[in-house]
mmCIF file of C-alpha atoms and ligand atoms in Angstrom:
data_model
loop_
_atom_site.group_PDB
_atom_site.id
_atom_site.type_symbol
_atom_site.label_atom_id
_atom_site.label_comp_id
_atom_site.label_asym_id
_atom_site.label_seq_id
_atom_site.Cartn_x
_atom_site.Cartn_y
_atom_site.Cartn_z
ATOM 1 C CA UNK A 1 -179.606 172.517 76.172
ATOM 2 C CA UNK A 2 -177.566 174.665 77.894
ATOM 3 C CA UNK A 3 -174.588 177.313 78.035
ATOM 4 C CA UNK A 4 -173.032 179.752 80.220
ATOM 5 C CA UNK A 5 -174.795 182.423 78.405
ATOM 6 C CA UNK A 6 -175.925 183.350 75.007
ATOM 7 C CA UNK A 7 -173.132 181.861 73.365
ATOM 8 C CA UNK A 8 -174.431 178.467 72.643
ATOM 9 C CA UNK A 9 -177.770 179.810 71.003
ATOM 10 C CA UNK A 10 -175.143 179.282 67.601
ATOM 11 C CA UNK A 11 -175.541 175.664 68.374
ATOM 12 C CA UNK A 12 -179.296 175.940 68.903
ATOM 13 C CA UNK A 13 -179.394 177.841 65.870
ATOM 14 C CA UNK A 14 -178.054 174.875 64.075
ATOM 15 C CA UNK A 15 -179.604 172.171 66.068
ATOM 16 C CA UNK A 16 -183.440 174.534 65.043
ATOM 17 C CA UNK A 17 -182.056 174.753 61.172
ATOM 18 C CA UNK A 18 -181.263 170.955 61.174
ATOM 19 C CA UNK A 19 -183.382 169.537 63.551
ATOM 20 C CA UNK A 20 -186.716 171.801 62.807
ATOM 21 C CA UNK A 21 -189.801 168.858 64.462
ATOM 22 C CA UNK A 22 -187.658 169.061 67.380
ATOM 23 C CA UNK A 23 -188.698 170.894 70.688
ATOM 24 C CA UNK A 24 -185.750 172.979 72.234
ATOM 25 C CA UNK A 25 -185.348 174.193 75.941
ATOM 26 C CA UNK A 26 -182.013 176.361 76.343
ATOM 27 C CA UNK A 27 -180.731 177.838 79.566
ATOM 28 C CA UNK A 28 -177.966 180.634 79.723
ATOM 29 C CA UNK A 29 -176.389 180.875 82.753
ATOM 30 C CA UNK A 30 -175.494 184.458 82.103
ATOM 31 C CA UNK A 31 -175.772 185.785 85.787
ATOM 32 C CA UNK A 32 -172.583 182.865 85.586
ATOM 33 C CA UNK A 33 -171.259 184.055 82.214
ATOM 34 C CA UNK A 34 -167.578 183.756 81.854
ATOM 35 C CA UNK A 35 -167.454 180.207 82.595
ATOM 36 C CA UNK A 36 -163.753 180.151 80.880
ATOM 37 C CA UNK A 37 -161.856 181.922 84.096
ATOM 38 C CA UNK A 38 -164.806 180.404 86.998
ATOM 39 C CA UNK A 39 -163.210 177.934 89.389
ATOM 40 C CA UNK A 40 -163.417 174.532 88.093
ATOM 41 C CA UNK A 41 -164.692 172.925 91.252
ATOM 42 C CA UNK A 42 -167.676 175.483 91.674
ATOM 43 C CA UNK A 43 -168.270 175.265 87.874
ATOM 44 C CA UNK A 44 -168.711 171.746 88.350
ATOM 45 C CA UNK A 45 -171.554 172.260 91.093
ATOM 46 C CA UNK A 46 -173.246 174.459 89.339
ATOM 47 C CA UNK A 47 -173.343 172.274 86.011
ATOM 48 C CA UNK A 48 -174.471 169.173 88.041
ATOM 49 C CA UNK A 49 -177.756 172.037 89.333
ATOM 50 C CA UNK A 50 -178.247 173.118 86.110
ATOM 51 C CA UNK A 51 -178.431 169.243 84.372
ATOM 52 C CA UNK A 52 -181.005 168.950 87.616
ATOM 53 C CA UNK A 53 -183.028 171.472 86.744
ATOM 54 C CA UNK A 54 -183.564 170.736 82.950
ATOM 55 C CA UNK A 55 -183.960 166.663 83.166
ATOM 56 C CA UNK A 56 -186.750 167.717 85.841
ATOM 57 C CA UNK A 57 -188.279 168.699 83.182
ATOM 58 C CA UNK A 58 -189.468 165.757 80.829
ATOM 59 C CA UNK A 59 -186.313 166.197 78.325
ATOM 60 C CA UNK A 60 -185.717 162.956 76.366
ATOM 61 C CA UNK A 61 -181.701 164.574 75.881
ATOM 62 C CA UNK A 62 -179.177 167.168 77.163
ATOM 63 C CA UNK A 63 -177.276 169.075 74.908
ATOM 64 C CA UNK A 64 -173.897 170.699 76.309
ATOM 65 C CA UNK A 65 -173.721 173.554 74.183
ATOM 66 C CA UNK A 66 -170.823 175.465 76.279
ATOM 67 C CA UNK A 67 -167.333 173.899 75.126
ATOM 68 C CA UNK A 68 -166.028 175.223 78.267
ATOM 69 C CA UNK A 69 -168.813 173.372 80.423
ATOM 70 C CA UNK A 70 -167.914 170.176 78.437
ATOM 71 C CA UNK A 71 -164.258 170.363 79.438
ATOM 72 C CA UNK A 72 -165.032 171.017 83.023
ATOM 73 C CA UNK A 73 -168.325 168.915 84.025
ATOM 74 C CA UNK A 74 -168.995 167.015 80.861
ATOM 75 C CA UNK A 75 -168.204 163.808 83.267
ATOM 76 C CA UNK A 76 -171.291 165.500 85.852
ATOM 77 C CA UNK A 77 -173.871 166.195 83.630
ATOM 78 C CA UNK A 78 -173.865 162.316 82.326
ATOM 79 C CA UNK A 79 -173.594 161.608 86.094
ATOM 80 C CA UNK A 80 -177.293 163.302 86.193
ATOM 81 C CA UNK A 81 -178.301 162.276 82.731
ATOM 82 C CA UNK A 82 -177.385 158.225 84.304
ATOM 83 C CA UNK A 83 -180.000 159.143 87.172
ATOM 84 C CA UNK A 84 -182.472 160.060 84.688
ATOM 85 C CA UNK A 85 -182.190 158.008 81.794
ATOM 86 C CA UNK A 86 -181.330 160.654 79.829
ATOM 87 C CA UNK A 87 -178.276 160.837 77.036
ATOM 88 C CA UNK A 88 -176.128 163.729 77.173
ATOM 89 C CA UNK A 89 -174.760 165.174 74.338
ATOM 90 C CA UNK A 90 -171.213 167.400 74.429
ATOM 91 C CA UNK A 91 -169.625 169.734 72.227
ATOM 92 C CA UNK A 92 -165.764 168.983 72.605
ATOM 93 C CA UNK A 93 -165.956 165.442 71.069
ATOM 94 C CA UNK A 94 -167.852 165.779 68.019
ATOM 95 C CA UNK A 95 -165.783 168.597 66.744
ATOM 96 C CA UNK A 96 -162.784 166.811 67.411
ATOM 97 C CA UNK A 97 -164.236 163.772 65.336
ATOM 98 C CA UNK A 98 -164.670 165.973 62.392
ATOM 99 C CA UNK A 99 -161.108 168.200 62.692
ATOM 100 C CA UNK A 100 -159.290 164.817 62.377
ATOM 101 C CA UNK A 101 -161.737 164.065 59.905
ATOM 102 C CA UNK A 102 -160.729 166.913 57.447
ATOM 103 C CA UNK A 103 -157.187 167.985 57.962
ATOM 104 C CA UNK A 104 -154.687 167.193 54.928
ATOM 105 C CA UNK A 105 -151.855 167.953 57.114
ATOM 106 C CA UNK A 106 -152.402 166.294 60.492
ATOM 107 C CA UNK A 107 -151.766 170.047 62.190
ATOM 108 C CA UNK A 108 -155.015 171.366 64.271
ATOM 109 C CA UNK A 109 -155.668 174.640 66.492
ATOM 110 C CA UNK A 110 -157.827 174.551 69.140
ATOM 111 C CA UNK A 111 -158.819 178.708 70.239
ATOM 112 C CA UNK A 112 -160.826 178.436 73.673
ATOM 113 C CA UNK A 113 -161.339 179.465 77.242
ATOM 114 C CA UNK A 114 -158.605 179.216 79.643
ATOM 115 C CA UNK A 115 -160.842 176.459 81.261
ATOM 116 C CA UNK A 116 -161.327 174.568 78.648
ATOM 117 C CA UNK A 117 -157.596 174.802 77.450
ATOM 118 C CA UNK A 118 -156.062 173.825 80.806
ATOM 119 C CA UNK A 119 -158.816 170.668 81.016
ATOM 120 C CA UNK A 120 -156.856 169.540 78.082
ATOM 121 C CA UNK A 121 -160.406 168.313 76.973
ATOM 122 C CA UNK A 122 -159.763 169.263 73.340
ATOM 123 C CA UNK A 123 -155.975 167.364 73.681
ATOM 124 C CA UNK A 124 -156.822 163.933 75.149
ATOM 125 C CA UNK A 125 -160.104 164.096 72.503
ATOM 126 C CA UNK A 126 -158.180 164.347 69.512
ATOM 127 C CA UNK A 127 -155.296 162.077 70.982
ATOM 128 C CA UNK A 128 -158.098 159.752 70.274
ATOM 129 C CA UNK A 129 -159.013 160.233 66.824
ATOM 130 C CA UNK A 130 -156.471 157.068 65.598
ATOM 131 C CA UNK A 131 -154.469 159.629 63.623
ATOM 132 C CA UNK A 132 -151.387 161.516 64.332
ATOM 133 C CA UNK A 133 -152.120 165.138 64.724
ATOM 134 C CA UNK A 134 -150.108 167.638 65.750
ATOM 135 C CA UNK A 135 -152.154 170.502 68.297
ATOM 136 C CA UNK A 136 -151.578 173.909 69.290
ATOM 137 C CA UNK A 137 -153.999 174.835 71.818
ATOM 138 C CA UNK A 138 -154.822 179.038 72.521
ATOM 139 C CA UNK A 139 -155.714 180.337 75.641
ATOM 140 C CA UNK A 140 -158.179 183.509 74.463
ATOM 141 C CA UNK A 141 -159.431 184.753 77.687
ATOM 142 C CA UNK A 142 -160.938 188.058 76.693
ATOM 143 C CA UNK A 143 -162.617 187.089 73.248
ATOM 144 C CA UNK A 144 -166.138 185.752 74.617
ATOM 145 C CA UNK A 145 -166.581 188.400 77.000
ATOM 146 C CA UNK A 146 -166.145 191.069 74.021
ATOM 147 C CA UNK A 147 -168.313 189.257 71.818
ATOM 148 C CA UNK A 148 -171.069 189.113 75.127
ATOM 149 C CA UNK A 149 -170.919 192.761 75.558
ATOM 150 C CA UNK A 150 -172.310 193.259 72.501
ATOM 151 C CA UNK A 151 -169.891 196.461 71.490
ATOM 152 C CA UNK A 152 -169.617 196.838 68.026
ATOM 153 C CA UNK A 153 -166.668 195.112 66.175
ATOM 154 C CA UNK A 154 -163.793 197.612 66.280
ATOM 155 C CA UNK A 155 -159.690 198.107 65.773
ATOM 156 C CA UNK A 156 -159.292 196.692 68.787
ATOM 157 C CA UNK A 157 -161.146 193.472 68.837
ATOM 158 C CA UNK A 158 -159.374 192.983 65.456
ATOM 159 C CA UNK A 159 -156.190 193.408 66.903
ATOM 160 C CA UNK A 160 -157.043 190.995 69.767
ATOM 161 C CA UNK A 161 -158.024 188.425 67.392
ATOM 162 C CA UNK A 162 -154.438 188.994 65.550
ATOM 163 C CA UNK A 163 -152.532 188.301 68.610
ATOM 164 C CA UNK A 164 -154.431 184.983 69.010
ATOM 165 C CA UNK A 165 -154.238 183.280 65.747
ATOM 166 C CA UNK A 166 -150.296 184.139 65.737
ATOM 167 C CA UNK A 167 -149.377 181.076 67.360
ATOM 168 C CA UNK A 168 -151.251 179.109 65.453
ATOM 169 C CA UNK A 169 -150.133 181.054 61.918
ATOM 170 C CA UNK A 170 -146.822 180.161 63.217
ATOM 171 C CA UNK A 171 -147.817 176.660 63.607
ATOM 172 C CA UNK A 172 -149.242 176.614 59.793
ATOM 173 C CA UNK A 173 -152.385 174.566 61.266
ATOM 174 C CA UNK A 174 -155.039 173.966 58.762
ATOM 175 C CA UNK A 175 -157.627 173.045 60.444
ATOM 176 C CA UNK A 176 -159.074 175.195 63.630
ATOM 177 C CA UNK A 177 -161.290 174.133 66.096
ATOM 178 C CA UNK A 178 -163.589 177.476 67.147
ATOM 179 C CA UNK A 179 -163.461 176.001 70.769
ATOM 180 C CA UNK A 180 -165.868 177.934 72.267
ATOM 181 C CA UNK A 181 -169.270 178.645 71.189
ATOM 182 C CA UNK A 182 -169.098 182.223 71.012
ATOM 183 C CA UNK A 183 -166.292 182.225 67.813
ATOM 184 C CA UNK A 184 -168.972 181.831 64.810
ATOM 185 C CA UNK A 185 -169.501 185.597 65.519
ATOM 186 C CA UNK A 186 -165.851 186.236 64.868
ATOM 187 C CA UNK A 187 -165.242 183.710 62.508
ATOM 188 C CA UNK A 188 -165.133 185.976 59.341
ATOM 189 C CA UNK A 189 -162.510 187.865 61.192
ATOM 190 C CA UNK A 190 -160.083 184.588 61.830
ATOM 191 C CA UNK A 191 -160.891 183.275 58.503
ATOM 192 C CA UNK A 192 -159.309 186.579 56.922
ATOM 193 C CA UNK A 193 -156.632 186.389 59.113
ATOM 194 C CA UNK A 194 -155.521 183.112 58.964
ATOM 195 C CA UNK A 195 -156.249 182.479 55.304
ATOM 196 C CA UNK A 196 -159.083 181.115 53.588
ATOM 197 C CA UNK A 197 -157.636 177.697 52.936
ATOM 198 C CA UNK A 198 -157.968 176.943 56.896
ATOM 199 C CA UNK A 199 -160.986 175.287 57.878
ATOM 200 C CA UNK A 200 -162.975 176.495 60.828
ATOM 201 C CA UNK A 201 -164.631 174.166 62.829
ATOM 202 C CA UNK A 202 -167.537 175.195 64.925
ATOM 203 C CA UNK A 203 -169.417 173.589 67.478
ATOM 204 C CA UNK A 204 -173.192 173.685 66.278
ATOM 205 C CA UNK A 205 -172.372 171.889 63.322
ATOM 206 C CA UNK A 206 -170.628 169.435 64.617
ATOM 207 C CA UNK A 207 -173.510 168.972 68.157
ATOM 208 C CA UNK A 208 -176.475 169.270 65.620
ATOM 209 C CA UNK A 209 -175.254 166.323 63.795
ATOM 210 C CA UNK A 210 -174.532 164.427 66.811
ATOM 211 C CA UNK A 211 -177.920 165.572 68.696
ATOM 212 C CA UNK A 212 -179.336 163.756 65.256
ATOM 213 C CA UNK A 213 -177.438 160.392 65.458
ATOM 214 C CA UNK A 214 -178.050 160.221 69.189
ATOM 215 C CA UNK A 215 -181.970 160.636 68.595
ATOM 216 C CA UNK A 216 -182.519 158.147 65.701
ATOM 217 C CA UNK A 217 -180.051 155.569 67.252
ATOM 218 C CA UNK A 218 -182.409 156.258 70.500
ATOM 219 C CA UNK A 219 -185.426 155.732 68.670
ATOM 220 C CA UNK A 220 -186.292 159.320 70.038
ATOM 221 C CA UNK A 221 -186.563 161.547 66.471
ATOM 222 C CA UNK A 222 -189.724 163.090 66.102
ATOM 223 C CA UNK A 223 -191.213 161.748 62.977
ATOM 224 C CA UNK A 224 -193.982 164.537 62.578
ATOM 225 C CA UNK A 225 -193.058 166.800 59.717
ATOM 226 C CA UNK A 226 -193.692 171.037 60.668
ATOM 227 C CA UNK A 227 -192.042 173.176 63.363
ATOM 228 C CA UNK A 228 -191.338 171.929 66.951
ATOM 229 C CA UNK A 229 -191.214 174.900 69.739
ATOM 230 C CA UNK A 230 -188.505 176.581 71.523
ATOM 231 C CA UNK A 231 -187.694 178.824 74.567
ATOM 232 C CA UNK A 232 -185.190 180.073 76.507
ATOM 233 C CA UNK A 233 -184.423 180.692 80.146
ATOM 234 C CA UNK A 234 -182.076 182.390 81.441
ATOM 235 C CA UNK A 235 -180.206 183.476 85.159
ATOM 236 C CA UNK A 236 -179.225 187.160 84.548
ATOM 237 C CA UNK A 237 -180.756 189.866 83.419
ATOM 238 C CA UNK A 238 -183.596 189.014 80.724
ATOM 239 C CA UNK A 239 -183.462 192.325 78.727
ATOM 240 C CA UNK A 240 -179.948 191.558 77.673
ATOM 241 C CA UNK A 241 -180.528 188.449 76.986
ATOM 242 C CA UNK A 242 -183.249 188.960 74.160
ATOM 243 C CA UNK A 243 -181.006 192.229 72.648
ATOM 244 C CA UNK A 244 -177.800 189.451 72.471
ATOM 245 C CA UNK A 245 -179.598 186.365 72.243
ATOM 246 C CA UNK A 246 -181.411 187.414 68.413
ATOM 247 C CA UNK A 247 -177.361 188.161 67.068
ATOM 248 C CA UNK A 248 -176.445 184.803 68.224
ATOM 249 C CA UNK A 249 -179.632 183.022 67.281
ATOM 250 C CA UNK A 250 -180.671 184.764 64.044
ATOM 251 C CA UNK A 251 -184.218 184.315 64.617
ATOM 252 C CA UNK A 252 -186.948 185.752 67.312
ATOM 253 C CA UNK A 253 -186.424 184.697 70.338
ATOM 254 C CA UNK A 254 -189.805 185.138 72.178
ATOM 255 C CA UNK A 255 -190.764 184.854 75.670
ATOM 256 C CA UNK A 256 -187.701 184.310 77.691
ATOM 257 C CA UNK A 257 -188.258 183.553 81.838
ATOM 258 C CA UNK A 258 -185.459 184.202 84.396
ATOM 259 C CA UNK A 259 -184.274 181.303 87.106
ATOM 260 C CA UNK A 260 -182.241 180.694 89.697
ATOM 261 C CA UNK A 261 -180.677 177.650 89.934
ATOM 262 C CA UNK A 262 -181.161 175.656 93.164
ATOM 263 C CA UNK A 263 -178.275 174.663 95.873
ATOM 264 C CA UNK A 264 -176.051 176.775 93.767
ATOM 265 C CA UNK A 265 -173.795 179.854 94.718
HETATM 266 N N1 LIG B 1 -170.006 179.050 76.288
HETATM 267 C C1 LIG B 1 -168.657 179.351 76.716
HETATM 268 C C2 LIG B 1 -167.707 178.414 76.001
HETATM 269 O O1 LIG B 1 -168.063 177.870 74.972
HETATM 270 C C3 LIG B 1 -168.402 180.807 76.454
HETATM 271 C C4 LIG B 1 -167.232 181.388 77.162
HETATM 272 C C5 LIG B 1 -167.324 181.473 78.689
HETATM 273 O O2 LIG B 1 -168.392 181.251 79.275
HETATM 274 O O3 LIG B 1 -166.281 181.786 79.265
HETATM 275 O O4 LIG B 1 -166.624 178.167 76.448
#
């Protein structure tokens, strides 16, 4: 599994709560960390290194837990995955499956990274639900790096998450996609001000229960009952990581190694 940082440890968390036999290897690129703003074509290299790197390992599937690396390289890291035999599993799709799934009224936000707005990712995936759904998509380039930084929650970041959900208020959507994996962590905060009867959806549900399909269609779910293992590397600085990574986890995090990643800038 990996993500441009520690913001896809809230899918982990609910791959680990749903998924508990299961091993877990999880990489945060945070020495890359915004991927939202990064220059698609570079982004791309570096996911197609980073997919390299894991299935060197002896992973039996890749989890995309980074919306924004889904709506950028989602089409590279199956390109690896193909090379090794190896399913890959995204976050953009599944969500989309279950937003069309649940709203009454056909009208669905998507809140996410520049990147992954302009990919239209989140756009041509619910075009292709069968249903017709109106979408307003929201560029929020400075939430995820507030939420990294780890400052406490102030005036401000309440403020910023105002000016976001305005357009889709205005668009009385009732359903909203948390496109990017760092939201959960603000969710209480959107949920209060868009109302309580919108629905939030986030990405680790929605990737936990497709990691789960994906193994037992595979023949490839562990069938031992108890706890798997899991560990973390990571490309920046490791101290951070741990201090972060527990708020986005909610559980230890243990020893976590630092990498580079090979051929990449
Ligand atoms: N994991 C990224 C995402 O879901 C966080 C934001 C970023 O790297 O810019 O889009």
């Amino acid at each position: 599994m990996f993500d441009s940082g520690v913001g896809g440890l809230t899918v982990l968390h609910e791959c680990l709560v749903s998924l508990p036999e299961e091993d877990f290897v999880y990489l945060g690129d945070t020495a890359w960390f915004p991927y939202g703003v990064k220059d698609p074509e570079a982004l791309r290299a570096r996911i197609r290194s980073i997919a390299e790197l894991l299935l060197g390992g002896r992973a039996k599937l890749l989890v995309i837990a980074c919306n924004t690396a889904t709506s950028i390289g989602e089409d590279v890291a199956r390109e690896v995955g193909e090379t090794h035999g190896v399913e890959v599993v995204p976050v953009v799709e599944p969500q989309a499956e279950i937003a069309a799934a649940i709203t009454d009224s056909g009208r669905v936000g998507v809140l996410a990274t520049p990147n992954t707005v302009e990919s239209g990712a989140y756009r041509r995936a619910l075009e292709s639900q069968h249903r017709a759904l109106e979408v307003t998509e929201v560029e929020a380039p400075d939430l995820a790096p507030f939420i990294q930084d780890g400052s406490p929650f102030d005036a401000g970041v309440l403020e910023m998450a105002r000016a976001y959900c305005a357009p889709l208020k205005r668009a009385e959507v009732d359903t909203l996609i948390l496109g990017c994996t760092h939201y959960p962590l603000v969710a209480p905060m959107l949920q209060r001000i868009l109302g309580r009867d919108v629905r939030l959806v986030s990405g680790g549900h929605a990737v936990a229960a497709a990691v789960q399909r994906t193994l037992e269609r595979d023949g490839l779910a562990r069938s031992l009952a108890g706890e798997g293992t899991y560990s973390f590397l990571c490309t920046g600085d490791v101290d951070s990581f741990c201090d972060l990574g527990t708020r986005f986890l909610q559980m230890p995090l243990g020893e976590v190694e630092r990498v580079e990643i090979p051929g990449a800038g």
